[in-house]
Short mmCIF file of C-alpha atoms in Angstrom, two decimals:
data_model
loop_
_atom_site.label_atom_id
_atom_site.label_comp_id
_atom_site.label_asym_id
_atom_site.label_seq_id
_atom_site.Cartn_x
_atom_site.Cartn_y
_atom_site.Cartn_z
CA MET A 60 0.47 -0.29 0.04
CA GLU A 61 1.39 3.69 -0.63
CA LYS A 62 1.99 5.86 1.77
CA LEU A 63 -0.33 9.33 1.96
CA ASN A 64 2.22 11.97 2.32
CA ILE A 65 2.87 14.10 5.75
CA ASP A 66 0.53 17.07 3.67
CA CYS A 67 -2.30 15.04 3.01
CA LEU A 68 -2.33 12.72 6.37
CA VAL A 69 -3.06 16.49 8.39
CA LEU A 70 -5.50 17.80 5.79
CA ILE A 71 -7.40 14.53 6.32
CA PHE A 72 -7.07 15.42 9.92
CA ASN A 73 -7.84 18.24 10.18
CA GLU A 74 -11.26 17.65 8.72
CA LEU A 75 -11.77 14.72 11.04
CA CYS A 76 -11.61 17.75 14.10
CA LYS A 77 -15.37 17.79 13.51
CA ASP A 78 -15.27 14.45 14.68
CA ASN A 79 -13.17 13.77 17.40
CA LYS A 80 -13.75 10.21 17.88
CA SER A 81 -12.64 9.31 14.44
CA LEU A 82 -9.31 10.97 15.12
CA TYR A 83 -9.34 9.99 18.63
CA SER A 84 -8.76 6.86 17.30
CA CYS A 85 -5.82 7.75 14.84
CA LEU A 86 -3.39 8.52 17.96
CA LEU A 87 -3.38 4.45 18.10
CA VAL A 88 -2.90 3.89 14.29
CA ASN A 89 1.10 5.14 14.58
CA LYS A 90 4.15 6.52 16.31
CA GLU A 91 3.79 9.09 12.76
CA TRP A 92 0.46 9.49 13.66
CA CYS A 93 -0.37 9.90 16.80
CA HIS A 94 2.45 13.37 16.46
CA LEU A 95 0.70 14.42 13.25
CA VAL A 96 -3.04 15.11 15.59
CA VAL A 97 -2.03 15.64 19.26
CA PRO A 98 -1.10 19.18 17.92
CA ILE A 99 -4.34 19.14 16.51
CA LEU A 100 -6.44 18.09 19.16
CA TRP A 101 -5.24 20.68 21.67
CA ASN A 102 -4.77 23.44 18.96
CA ASN A 103 -8.72 22.71 18.39
CA TYR A 104 -9.56 22.31 22.74
CA PRO A 105 -12.09 22.69 24.61
CA SER A 106 -14.78 21.37 22.02
CA TYR A 107 -13.50 17.56 22.88
CA PHE A 108 -13.77 17.55 26.52
CA ILE A 109 -16.56 18.76 28.23
CA ASN A 110 -17.30 16.26 30.56
CA VAL A 111 -15.72 16.26 34.15
CA GLU A 112 -13.89 13.76 33.52
CA SER A 113 -12.17 14.60 30.10
CA ARG A 114 -11.43 17.98 31.71
CA GLU A 115 -10.22 16.65 35.27
CA LYS A 116 -8.00 14.23 32.18
CA PHE A 117 -7.16 16.90 30.79
CA PHE A 118 -6.11 19.88 32.96
CA ASN A 119 -3.70 17.25 35.15
CA ILE A 120 -1.87 16.40 31.90
CA ILE A 121 -1.10 20.69 31.78
CA ILE A 122 -0.47 20.79 35.94
CA SER A 123 1.97 17.83 34.20
CA CYS A 124 3.88 20.30 32.16
CA LEU A 125 4.87 21.59 34.69
CA SER A 126 9.06 22.22 35.36
CA PRO A 127 10.89 20.17 38.58
CA SER A 128 11.22 23.31 40.06
CA SER A 129 7.68 24.43 39.55
CA LYS A 130 6.11 20.95 41.53
CA GLN A 131 8.31 20.34 43.94
CA LEU A 132 7.69 24.52 45.09
CA LEU A 133 3.90 23.90 45.35
CA PHE A 134 5.32 20.69 46.82
CA ASP A 135 6.63 22.10 49.70
CA ASN A 136 3.81 24.29 50.32
CA ASN A 137 1.19 22.40 51.03
CA ILE A 138 -0.39 22.54 47.51
CA ARG A 139 -1.90 18.66 47.16
CA LEU A 140 -1.14 17.03 43.98
CA SER A 141 -1.33 13.59 43.02
CA GLN A 142 2.26 11.52 43.40
CA THR A 143 1.30 10.82 38.87
CA ILE A 144 1.45 14.51 38.13
CA LEU A 145 4.65 15.44 40.24
CA SER A 146 6.38 11.67 39.08
CA LYS A 147 5.50 12.45 35.52
CA THR A 148 6.88 13.12 32.91
CA PRO A 149 4.23 13.67 29.82
CA THR A 150 4.94 12.71 25.83
CA PHE A 151 5.12 14.96 24.34
CA ASN A 152 5.72 19.53 25.46
CA TYR A 153 1.51 19.66 25.53
CA ILE A 154 1.47 23.35 26.75
CA SER A 155 3.76 24.04 23.98
CA LEU A 156 1.02 23.17 21.26
CA CYS A 157 -1.27 25.59 22.83
CA LYS A 158 -3.37 27.68 21.43
CA PHE A 159 -5.29 28.80 23.68
CA PHE A 160 -5.38 30.79 27.65
CA ASN A 161 -7.82 32.24 29.10
CA GLY A 162 -8.34 32.87 33.48
CA GLU A 163 -11.64 30.92 32.52
CA ILE A 164 -9.59 27.36 31.69
CA LEU A 165 -7.05 28.58 35.23
CA THR A 166 -10.05 28.94 37.15
CA CYS A 167 -11.19 25.10 36.44
CA ILE A 168 -8.22 23.79 37.58
CA MET A 169 -7.54 25.49 41.04
CA ARG A 170 -10.99 24.03 41.46
CA MET A 171 -9.74 21.07 40.52
CA VAL A 172 -6.44 21.15 42.51
CA PHE A 173 -7.96 22.89 45.41
CA LYS A 174 -11.81 21.20 45.04
CA GLU A 175 -13.69 21.93 48.66
CA GLU A 176 -11.50 24.34 50.00
CA PHE A 177 -11.37 26.57 46.88
CA LEU A 178 -14.78 26.28 47.19
CA ILE A 179 -14.60 26.97 51.14
CA LYS A 180 -11.49 29.32 52.40
CA VAL A 181 -8.84 29.08 50.60
CA ASP A 182 -5.24 29.98 51.74
CA SER A 183 -4.93 33.34 49.21
CA LYS A 184 -1.31 32.67 49.02
CA LYS A 185 -0.99 29.13 47.94
CA VAL A 186 -3.51 30.41 45.24
CA TYR A 187 -1.50 33.05 44.70
CA LEU A 188 0.89 30.35 44.43
CA PHE A 189 -0.55 27.88 42.59
CA LEU A 190 -1.31 30.98 39.85
CA ARG A 191 1.90 32.42 39.34
CA GLU A 192 3.47 28.74 38.28
CA MET A 193 0.95 28.07 36.05
CA TYR A 194 1.36 31.96 34.36
CA LYS A 195 3.88 31.14 34.02
CA LEU A 196 4.45 27.63 32.62
CA PHE A 197 2.43 28.64 29.62
CA ILE A 198 4.03 32.22 29.34
CA SER A 199 7.40 30.31 28.64
CA GLN A 200 5.82 27.39 27.05
CA CYS A 201 3.70 29.01 24.97
CA LYS A 202 4.95 30.61 20.93
CA GLY A 203 1.67 31.09 19.28
CA ILE A 204 -0.93 32.19 21.53
CA LYS A 205 -2.71 35.08 19.37
CA THR A 206 -5.07 35.79 22.52
CA PHE A 207 -4.95 36.23 25.91
CA VAL A 208 -6.96 38.31 28.78
CA TRP A 209 -5.07 40.46 31.27
CA ASP A 210 -6.59 40.64 34.32
CA THR A 211 -4.11 39.69 36.67
CA TYR A 212 -2.35 41.82 39.32
CA GLU A 213 0.54 39.11 38.24
CA PRO A 214 3.82 40.56 36.40
CA LEU A 215 3.51 38.87 33.29
CA LEU A 216 6.05 40.56 31.95
CA SER A 217 8.64 39.90 33.75
CA PHE A 218 7.59 35.87 33.14
CA PRO A 219 10.54 33.94 30.78
CA GLY A 220 10.04 34.00 27.96
CA ALA A 221 6.93 36.90 28.46
CA LEU A 222 8.76 39.28 24.77
CA THR A 223 8.38 35.93 22.19
CA PHE A 224 4.29 35.34 24.06
CA PHE A 225 3.37 38.50 23.82
CA SER A 226 4.92 40.36 20.56
CA GLN A 227 2.99 37.26 18.81
CA LEU A 228 -0.57 39.17 19.57
CA TYR A 229 -3.49 39.76 18.12
CA SER A 230 -6.02 39.68 19.74
CA LEU A 231 -5.32 41.26 23.79
CA LYS A 232 -7.93 42.39 26.73
CA ILE A 233 -6.57 44.64 29.60
CA ASN A 234 -9.04 45.13 33.35
CA LEU A 235 -7.83 47.91 33.89
CA TRP A 236 -9.40 47.18 37.59
CA PHE A 237 -5.67 44.88 37.65
CA ILE A 238 -3.03 46.88 35.13
CA ASP A 239 -1.04 49.33 36.33
CA SER A 240 -0.16 52.60 33.43
CA ASN A 241 3.74 51.37 34.17
CA SER A 242 3.08 47.98 32.74
CA LEU A 243 1.02 49.25 30.54
CA TYR A 244 3.60 50.96 29.01
CA ARG A 245 6.06 48.06 28.38
CA MET A 246 3.61 46.08 27.27
CA SER A 247 4.02 48.94 24.27
CA GLN A 248 7.55 48.16 24.34
CA ILE A 249 6.81 44.34 23.41
CA CYS A 250 3.40 44.53 21.69
CA ASN A 251 2.90 46.13 18.67
CA ASP A 252 0.69 43.88 16.19
CA LEU A 253 -2.53 43.81 17.54
CA GLY A 254 -5.18 43.69 15.84
CA GLU A 255 -8.21 44.35 18.79
CA LEU A 256 -7.92 45.49 21.70
CA ILE A 257 -10.39 45.31 24.34
CA ILE A 258 -9.91 47.74 27.40
CA GLU A 259 -12.47 47.39 30.68
CA ASN A 260 -12.97 49.21 33.18
CA CYS A 261 -11.76 52.94 31.94
CA SER A 262 -12.75 55.47 33.90
CA GLN A 263 -9.33 57.81 32.68
CA ASP A 264 -7.24 58.79 30.87
CA ILE A 265 -3.75 56.41 31.23
CA PRO A 266 -0.54 57.26 29.67
CA GLY A 267 0.81 53.48 29.38
CA LEU A 268 -2.89 52.75 27.58
CA ILE A 269 -1.97 55.37 25.26
CA SER A 270 1.53 54.56 24.57
CA LEU A 271 -0.46 50.68 24.12
CA ILE A 272 -2.41 52.15 21.28
CA ASP A 273 0.13 54.64 20.01
CA ALA A 274 2.53 51.70 19.57
CA GLN A 275 -0.26 49.63 17.16
CA ARG A 276 0.57 49.07 13.60
CA ASN A 277 -2.31 47.91 11.84
CA LEU A 278 -5.42 47.55 14.84
CA LYS A 279 -8.10 47.16 13.41
CA ILE A 280 -11.12 46.56 16.27
CA VAL A 281 -11.59 48.44 19.73
CA SER A 282 -13.95 47.76 22.19
CA LEU A 283 -14.29 50.98 25.25
CA GLU A 284 -15.79 50.02 28.72
CA PHE A 285 -15.91 53.22 30.37
CA LYS A 286 -16.99 52.19 34.49
CA ILE A 287 -16.01 53.83 37.84
CA MET A 288 -13.38 51.64 39.54
CA ASP A 289 -14.62 51.37 43.11
CA GLY A 290 -18.64 52.84 43.27
CA SER A 291 -17.55 56.45 43.30
CA CYS A 292 -16.75 59.40 41.47
CA GLU A 293 -13.68 59.97 43.30
CA GLU A 294 -10.84 58.40 40.67
CA LEU A 295 -13.40 59.64 38.30
CA GLY A 296 -11.47 61.24 35.46
CA THR A 297 -11.22 62.52 31.41
CA CYS A 298 -10.11 60.53 28.32
CA GLU A 299 -9.44 63.14 25.99
CA GLU A 300 -5.55 61.84 25.58
CA LEU A 301 -7.15 58.55 25.11
CA SER A 302 -9.60 60.47 22.47
CA LYS A 303 -7.17 61.99 20.80
CA ALA A 304 -5.04 58.28 20.60
CA LEU A 305 -8.27 56.05 18.80
CA ALA A 306 -8.30 59.63 16.58
CA ARG A 307 -4.64 58.80 15.58
CA ARG A 308 -5.12 55.19 14.40
CA GLY A 309 -8.95 56.53 13.15
CA CYS A 310 -7.41 54.85 9.48
CA THR A 311 -7.12 51.37 10.59
CA ILE A 312 -10.23 51.00 13.15
CA ASN A 313 -13.06 49.42 11.20
CA ASN A 314 -15.10 48.07 14.03
CA LEU A 315 -16.12 49.93 17.75
CA SER A 316 -17.75 49.44 20.35
CA LEU A 317 -18.11 52.12 23.49
CA HIS A 318 -19.95 50.99 26.35
CA ASP A 319 -20.71 53.47 28.63
CA SER A 320 -22.03 53.94 32.32
CA VAL A 321 -20.07 57.52 32.63
CA ASP A 322 -19.73 61.10 31.21
CA VAL A 323 -16.20 60.66 30.34
CA ILE A 324 -14.93 60.27 26.54
CA PRO A 325 -14.91 63.18 23.97
CA HIS A 326 -16.57 61.97 21.35
CA SER A 327 -14.79 64.27 18.88
CA PHE A 328 -12.46 60.97 17.69
CA LEU A 329 -15.84 59.83 16.26
CA THR A 330 -15.55 61.98 13.13
CA SER A 331 -11.60 60.62 12.82
CA LEU A 332 -13.07 57.05 12.11
CA VAL A 333 -12.69 57.17 7.76
CA SER A 334 -12.46 53.38 7.60
CA LEU A 335 -15.47 53.09 10.58
CA LYS A 336 -17.55 48.86 9.02
CA TYR A 337 -18.98 48.17 12.65
CA LEU A 338 -20.53 50.23 15.07
CA GLY A 339 -21.74 49.80 17.80
CA ILE A 340 -22.88 52.13 20.71
CA TYR A 341 -24.36 51.01 24.01
CA TYR A 342 -24.94 53.67 26.95
CA ASP A 343 -26.39 53.56 29.88
CA CYS A 344 -25.02 57.15 31.12
CA GLU A 345 -27.89 59.91 31.03
CA SER A 346 -25.88 62.58 31.57
CA TYR A 347 -27.43 65.08 28.68
CA GLU A 348 -24.81 67.30 28.42
CA ARG A 349 -23.04 64.22 26.83
CA ASN A 350 -26.16 63.26 24.99
CA ILE A 351 -25.58 66.86 23.33
CA GLU A 352 -22.45 66.31 22.51
CA PHE A 353 -22.16 62.42 21.62
CA GLN A 354 -25.08 63.35 18.47
CA LYS A 355 -22.73 66.68 17.90
CA TYR A 356 -19.93 64.91 16.26
CA LEU A 357 -22.28 62.08 15.34
CA ALA A 358 -24.03 63.80 13.18
CA ILE A 359 -20.71 65.23 11.01
CA SER A 360 -18.96 61.85 11.05
CA LYS A 361 -18.81 60.55 7.91
CA PHE A 362 -19.08 56.26 7.90
CA PRO A 363 -19.24 55.31 3.64
CA ASP A 364 -17.81 52.03 4.28
CA LEU A 365 -20.38 51.54 7.09
CA GLN A 366 -22.09 47.51 7.63
CA SER A 367 -23.01 47.27 10.99
CA LEU A 368 -24.53 49.63 13.10
CA GLU A 369 -26.42 48.55 16.94
CA ILE A 370 -27.38 51.95 19.12
CA LYS A 371 -27.67 51.21 22.83
CA ASP A 372 -29.06 55.13 24.42
CA ASP A 373 -31.61 56.17 26.93
CA LEU A 374 -31.96 59.56 24.92
CA LEU A 375 -31.22 58.49 21.22
CA CYS A 376 -32.07 61.10 18.54
CA PHE A 377 -33.32 59.03 15.14
CA LYS A 378 -32.34 62.12 12.96
CA LYS A 379 -29.43 61.56 13.82
CA LEU A 380 -29.36 57.78 13.32
CA ALA A 381 -30.13 58.90 10.01
CA MET A 382 -28.29 61.57 8.50
CA LEU A 383 -25.22 59.60 9.45
CA ILE A 384 -26.83 56.59 7.31
CA GLU A 385 -27.15 59.35 4.38
CA LYS A 386 -23.93 59.52 3.80
CA THR A 387 -23.04 55.70 4.00
CA LYS A 388 -22.82 53.71 0.05
CA GLY A 389 -25.38 51.14 1.02
CA ASN A 390 -23.65 48.18 2.23
CA ILE A 391 -25.08 48.43 5.34
CA SER A 392 -26.48 45.17 6.39
CA ASN A 393 -27.31 45.13 9.51
CA ILE A 394 -29.17 48.28 11.70
CA TYR A 395 -29.86 47.81 15.48
CA VAL A 396 -31.58 50.99 17.77
CA GLU A 397 -32.77 50.49 21.38
CA THR A 398 -34.04 53.34 23.64
CA CYS A 399 -35.88 53.78 26.97
CA ASN A 400 -36.68 57.33 25.55
CA GLU A 401 -40.63 57.43 25.26
CA SER A 402 -41.18 60.71 23.42
CA ALA A 403 -38.79 59.86 21.03
CA GLU A 404 -38.88 61.81 17.89
CA ASN A 405 -38.73 61.44 14.11
CA THR A 406 -38.77 57.35 14.12
CA GLY A 407 -40.01 57.97 10.28
CA MET A 408 -36.89 60.15 9.14
CA LEU A 409 -34.43 57.10 9.94
CA LEU A 410 -37.10 54.23 8.60
CA ASN A 411 -36.93 56.45 5.21
CA ALA A 412 -33.05 56.69 5.60
CA ILE A 413 -32.95 53.04 5.80
CA SER A 414 -35.25 52.24 2.48
CA ASN A 415 -33.17 54.74 0.96
CA HIS A 416 -29.98 53.89 1.86
CA CYS A 417 -30.00 50.45 2.99
CA PRO A 418 -30.82 48.30 -0.13
CA ARG A 419 -28.67 45.30 1.19
CA ILE A 420 -30.23 44.99 4.65
CA GLU A 421 -30.56 42.21 6.17
CA ASN A 422 -31.72 42.42 9.92
CA LEU A 423 -33.57 45.41 11.13
CA VAL A 424 -34.18 46.57 14.93
CA THR A 425 -35.60 49.53 15.23
CA TYR A 426 -38.94 52.18 16.58
CA LEU A 427 -42.36 51.96 14.52
CA GLY A 428 -44.49 55.06 15.39
CA PRO A 429 -48.10 55.70 14.34
CA ASN A 430 -47.38 58.52 11.50
CA ASP A 431 -45.06 56.08 9.66
CA LEU A 432 -46.38 53.01 7.91
CA ILE A 433 -45.80 54.66 5.18
CA TYR A 434 -41.77 54.01 5.17
CA VAL A 435 -42.62 50.75 6.32
CA LYS A 436 -44.01 49.51 2.41
CA LEU A 437 -41.46 51.94 1.40
CA LEU A 438 -38.18 49.91 3.25
CA LEU A 439 -40.37 46.29 1.94
CA MET A 440 -40.43 47.99 -1.30
CA ASN A 441 -36.49 48.79 -1.80
CA CYS A 442 -35.00 46.52 0.58
CA ARG A 443 -35.50 43.18 0.12
CA ASN A 444 -32.80 40.85 1.75
CA LEU A 445 -34.01 41.78 4.36
CA VAL A 446 -34.19 38.35 6.82
CA CYS A 447 -35.35 39.77 10.58
CA LEU A 448 -37.43 42.87 10.79
CA ASN A 449 -38.40 44.13 14.54
CA LEU A 450 -40.73 47.24 14.41
CA PHE A 451 -41.15 48.41 18.94
CA GLY A 452 -43.36 50.90 19.78
CA LEU A 453 -42.48 53.55 21.75
CA ASN A 454 -45.35 52.92 24.71
CA GLU A 455 -48.13 54.08 23.05
CA ASN A 456 -51.36 52.60 22.18
CA SER A 457 -52.33 52.74 18.82
CA ASP A 458 -54.96 51.58 16.32
CA ILE A 459 -52.03 51.08 12.80
CA GLY A 460 -51.91 47.53 13.65
CA ASP A 461 -54.19 46.01 11.48
CA LYS A 462 -52.79 48.47 8.78
CA LEU A 463 -48.90 47.36 9.50
CA LEU A 464 -49.75 44.11 8.97
CA ASP A 465 -51.95 44.08 5.58
CA ILE A 466 -48.24 45.61 4.33
CA LEU A 467 -46.68 42.77 5.93
CA ILE A 468 -48.62 40.09 3.70
CA LYS A 469 -48.65 42.38 0.67
CA PHE A 470 -45.39 43.48 0.98
CA SER A 471 -42.59 41.57 2.94
CA PRO A 472 -39.57 39.76 0.82
CA LYS A 473 -40.15 36.53 0.61
CA CYS A 474 -36.48 35.76 3.07
CA LEU A 475 -38.41 37.43 5.63
CA ILE A 476 -38.71 34.26 8.11
CA ASP A 477 -38.07 36.46 10.84
CA ILE A 478 -40.86 39.36 13.05
CA LEU A 479 -41.57 40.86 15.76
CA ILE A 480 -44.13 43.48 16.01
CA SER A 481 -45.40 45.27 19.13
CA GLY A 482 -47.76 44.83 22.08
CA TYR A 483 -49.11 48.20 22.15
CA TRP A 484 -51.12 48.22 18.72
CA LYS A 485 -54.42 46.50 18.49
CA TYR A 486 -55.19 43.38 16.08
CA SER A 487 -57.94 42.65 14.12
CA ILE A 488 -58.77 38.89 14.12
CA ASP A 489 -59.56 38.51 10.62
CA VAL A 490 -55.68 40.42 9.80
CA PHE A 491 -53.93 38.25 12.78
CA VAL A 492 -54.91 35.42 10.32
CA ASN A 493 -55.07 37.02 6.83
CA PHE A 494 -50.93 37.70 8.02
CA PHE A 495 -50.18 34.12 8.83
CA GLU A 496 -51.84 32.79 5.68
CA SER A 497 -49.36 34.53 4.09
CA TYR A 498 -46.83 32.77 4.99
CA ARG A 499 -48.63 29.80 4.78
CA GLY A 500 -45.39 27.80 2.02
CA ARG A 501 -42.49 29.31 4.38
CA LYS A 502 -41.37 29.12 7.67
CA PHE A 503 -41.48 32.22 10.14
CA CYS A 504 -41.00 32.31 13.77
CA PHE A 505 -43.24 35.78 16.11
CA ASN A 506 -42.87 37.46 18.34
CA ILE A 507 -44.94 40.07 20.10
CA SER A 508 -43.21 43.11 21.95
CA ASP A 509 -43.46 45.15 25.39
CA VAL A 510 -46.99 44.25 26.13
CA ILE A 511 -49.91 41.84 24.99
CA GLU A 512 -52.47 43.93 26.34
CA TYR A 513 -54.84 43.46 22.89
CA ILE A 514 -53.58 39.79 22.96
CA THR A 515 -57.12 37.62 23.43
CA LYS A 516 -57.68 34.27 23.70
CA GLU A 517 -58.71 34.34 20.42
CA HIS A 518 -55.21 35.93 19.09
CA LEU A 519 -52.89 32.82 21.14
CA ASN A 520 -55.36 30.12 20.00
CA VAL A 521 -54.60 30.91 15.83
CA VAL A 522 -50.58 31.06 16.72
CA LYS A 523 -51.00 27.95 18.35
CA TYR A 524 -53.22 26.84 14.71
CA TYR A 525 -50.14 27.64 12.70
CA PHE A 526 -47.41 26.03 15.31
CA ASP A 527 -49.53 23.40 15.43
CA GLU A 528 -49.00 23.57 10.79
CA GLY A 529 -45.60 24.40 10.64
CA ILE A 530 -46.18 27.58 9.59
CA VAL A 531 -44.81 28.98 12.83
CA THR A 532 -41.49 27.39 13.86
CA TYR A 533 -41.84 29.61 16.87
CA SER A 534 -43.43 32.72 19.09
CA ASN A 535 -42.79 33.81 22.51
CA LEU A 536 -47.67 34.01 22.56
CA LEU A 537 -46.99 30.06 22.93
CA ASN A 538 -45.69 30.79 26.40
CA TYR A 539 -49.47 32.18 27.45
CA ILE A 540 -50.91 29.15 26.08
CA LYS A 541 -51.63 26.76 29.08
CA LEU A 542 -50.91 23.42 27.49
#
């Protein structure tokens, strides 16, 4: 029998990743196959280790890779490891094969090692010692880690192998509760090729963070969470320098997420993000001044290549969003809008902008006012790729329900299979039935939002009938039916 070359075998084994049982059996064929399969298995953790027994075996293998000096240090400090781990020398340098590393894995390993002690009252010195040795293990041995979560006080940059480990990162998530400015500055000297940077718990300018952003050559994805660290306003500062640093990277950043519960960052940097494709704004801060400033820069910004827009803001202005959409090139496929502002205006202006400038849109979540039905008709006529349509009400009872359903019956594209409409609107049974009949021959998901004040037992029976017919695949109204 002619022998397959190594490249062919690797291709076959990578395909078998979808079937881990078959891949495991390949380990036992011969030594060559074993050496080819083991790196693939370790590269694809954690999909293979679902049950507790498999996870514990996996974690024990990781611990067995500790150096003899680390094992001895843990033993001397009364951190009990099994005798098998202490004496066993792994067949492979498994840690060097890892393409993953996060704090969740370490937490699971600690729970296994300390058992009940970890759940009740564990000696903090033991935990810190164990964590330090585990971090040293991964940082010294892993050469291909692309994603890392930095959420520890441990001096990771001082560990052996840190230069190689951190210089190859693509994605870095930083929790500023644990990291000081000097550590961030040192990281900026090592890590210059990040494509993704996620910052949590930011409440003021940090020089080291500014240096880290400035050091990146091709930063594409940025996510920032602004939050007061100790629950008080004493540490609350400003993020003016952070705003300027983001502006300096405006030509490369194409994905931006802002999570804000405090008013700290000026939004002037938005006008510099000329390459933006994905924008997510998730604001819980009700500062009127912050909102006016945010809307000002949103209105004058231009994101011609924008593809996805998600806005959650308690003081949302639909007019400014409409102005933003009108300046795009028609590539938007996803728009999600959420607000608690019951007095919001210009919902129709936003719908009109979407219908005229977003021909490729597939998913739309927004609000519908009592005078906006004409824009729904235009939307359905112009946006024939629409798959998901969610139309919320603004806490106002209205008789537009039947007219809305009639428009959906007449103008919905065939691909529209996920619909949510407001419970603030009234729907007659006859039109309700006609709407579901219009989907006969198709399958779709149907939900009612806000309230179900005008949804009667007859409405519920209609939904149940079309669910039994196989036309409705899911509806939240089914939860109200007593089985």
